XYZ file of C-alpha atoms in Angstrom:
148
model
C 79.742 81.086 89.838
C 82.411 83.527 88.782
C 82.946 84.653 85.230
C 84.094 87.315 82.858
C 82.565 89.820 80.486
C 84.337 91.833 77.835
C 83.819 94.310 75.035
C 86.003 95.207 72.064
C 85.732 98.534 70.264
C 87.655 100.641 67.772
C 88.287 104.222 68.831
C 89.169 106.939 66.335
C 92.042 108.336 68.385
C 95.782 107.548 68.589
C 96.699 104.879 71.133
C 98.556 107.295 73.466
C 95.466 109.522 73.760
C 93.154 106.560 74.365
C 95.479 105.123 77.007
C 95.847 108.452 78.819
C 92.066 108.883 78.939
C 91.342 105.358 80.183
C 94.218 105.309 82.693
C 92.598 108.226 84.515
C 89.726 106.401 86.192
C 88.201 109.760 87.112
C 86.850 109.730 83.544
C 84.722 106.626 84.258
C 81.497 108.572 85.015
C 81.583 109.851 81.411
C 80.870 106.338 80.102
C 79.647 104.355 83.099
C 76.315 105.652 84.414
C 76.640 103.421 87.481
C 79.623 105.504 88.723
C 78.184 108.399 90.718
C 81.483 109.837 91.980
C 85.139 108.846 91.949
C 88.428 110.001 93.428
C 92.077 109.044 92.990
C 94.828 108.399 95.552
C 97.534 109.504 95.306
C 97.350 112.525 93.016
C 99.642 112.489 90.030
C 100.038 110.019 87.193
C 98.252 106.686 87.463
C 100.701 103.925 88.383
C 100.635 100.495 89.988
C 99.288 101.034 93.494
C 97.016 103.954 92.554
C 93.565 103.471 94.097
C 90.334 104.823 92.648
C 87.522 105.040 95.201
C 84.016 105.387 93.834
C 80.384 105.379 94.802
C 78.386 103.279 92.371
C 74.762 102.342 91.996
C 74.074 98.728 91.050
C 70.630 97.149 91.117
C 69.302 100.136 93.056
C 71.962 99.861 95.806
C 74.790 102.324 96.429
C 78.144 100.816 97.297
C 81.688 102.085 97.742
C 84.292 100.534 95.466
C 88.072 100.631 95.813
C 89.941 99.643 92.655
C 93.738 99.286 92.800
C 95.856 99.507 89.668
C 98.022 96.379 89.595
C 99.854 96.802 86.287
C 100.371 99.583 83.808
C 102.399 99.292 80.613
C 101.720 102.421 78.576
C 100.281 102.624 76.016
C 98.970 99.069 75.728
C 98.034 97.468 79.062
C 96.222 98.435 82.237
C 95.139 95.973 84.973
C 93.215 96.393 88.212
C 91.685 94.498 91.084
C 88.921 95.487 93.449
C 90.155 95.685 97.026
C 86.802 96.570 98.579
C 84.691 93.744 99.955
C 81.301 93.999 98.344
C 78.917 91.157 97.555
C 80.160 91.062 93.948
C 83.612 92.359 93.037
C 85.957 92.564 90.079
C 88.779 90.185 90.947
C 90.710 91.290 87.871
C 89.937 93.672 85.058
C 91.748 95.622 82.452
C 92.193 97.349 79.153
C 94.252 95.991 76.276
C 94.984 98.535 73.542
C 96.261 97.807 70.048
C 97.069 100.453 67.441
C 95.310 99.687 64.161
C 96.502 102.828 62.368
C 98.102 106.046 63.562
C 94.649 107.357 64.473
C 92.628 104.222 65.282
C 92.974 102.063 68.408
C 91.349 98.747 69.267
C 90.330 98.606 72.930
C 89.412 95.454 74.804
C 87.939 95.901 78.271
C 87.258 92.958 80.533
C 86.252 92.276 84.114
C 86.167 88.994 85.990
C 83.429 89.050 88.605
C 83.259 86.951 91.764
C 80.758 86.719 94.587
C 81.425 86.817 98.315
C 79.044 85.443 100.946
C 75.484 86.042 99.759
C 77.053 87.545 96.626
C 77.859 84.006 95.446
C 74.142 83.724 94.750
C 74.050 87.109 92.974
C 77.170 86.951 90.814
C 75.402 85.019 88.047
C 72.764 87.726 87.728
C 75.416 90.469 87.811
C 77.495 88.669 85.210
C 74.492 88.147 82.942
C 73.600 91.849 83.159
C 77.220 92.879 82.489
C 77.483 90.590 79.467
C 74.191 91.903 78.099
C 75.370 95.516 78.510
C 78.949 94.883 77.260
C 78.362 96.012 73.631
C 76.633 99.218 74.792
C 79.337 99.750 77.424
C 81.942 99.531 74.670
C 80.040 102.061 72.561
C 79.856 104.448 75.551
C 83.626 104.161 76.048
C 84.185 104.846 72.337
C 81.922 107.910 72.373
C 83.503 109.307 75.556
C 87.085 108.883 74.375
C 86.354 110.337 70.948
C 84.580 113.334 72.531
C 87.445 114.034 74.941
């Protein structure tokens, strides 16, 4: 079973600032406690082809994740895919940003999860946990962006 989770939040920052913060995946540990460390290749501005490599802790297990940026249309759209082969991966994910006012931005984050091998048995549990945490995940993103 594959599936998607998402969260929608309103951030009290202009869209360009929100996009810049979210496009730099090195900020992820500020709102995602599962991300223990993260690096970016190549250095410089995030663009299609940029890869973020992270160590994450899920369900008590540490794994390495490689996320490749597949599309970037500043300041509204960012897409990625996971290129690492873990039991459960994000086949596609992204941020959609919409300006509500000059200082308020609506952010939608989503991830589609899929299982590989034994992970096909685990993806339902991972998806359920992600959906349950989605509102809190959105609030953590909001708090991190507004504090930046």
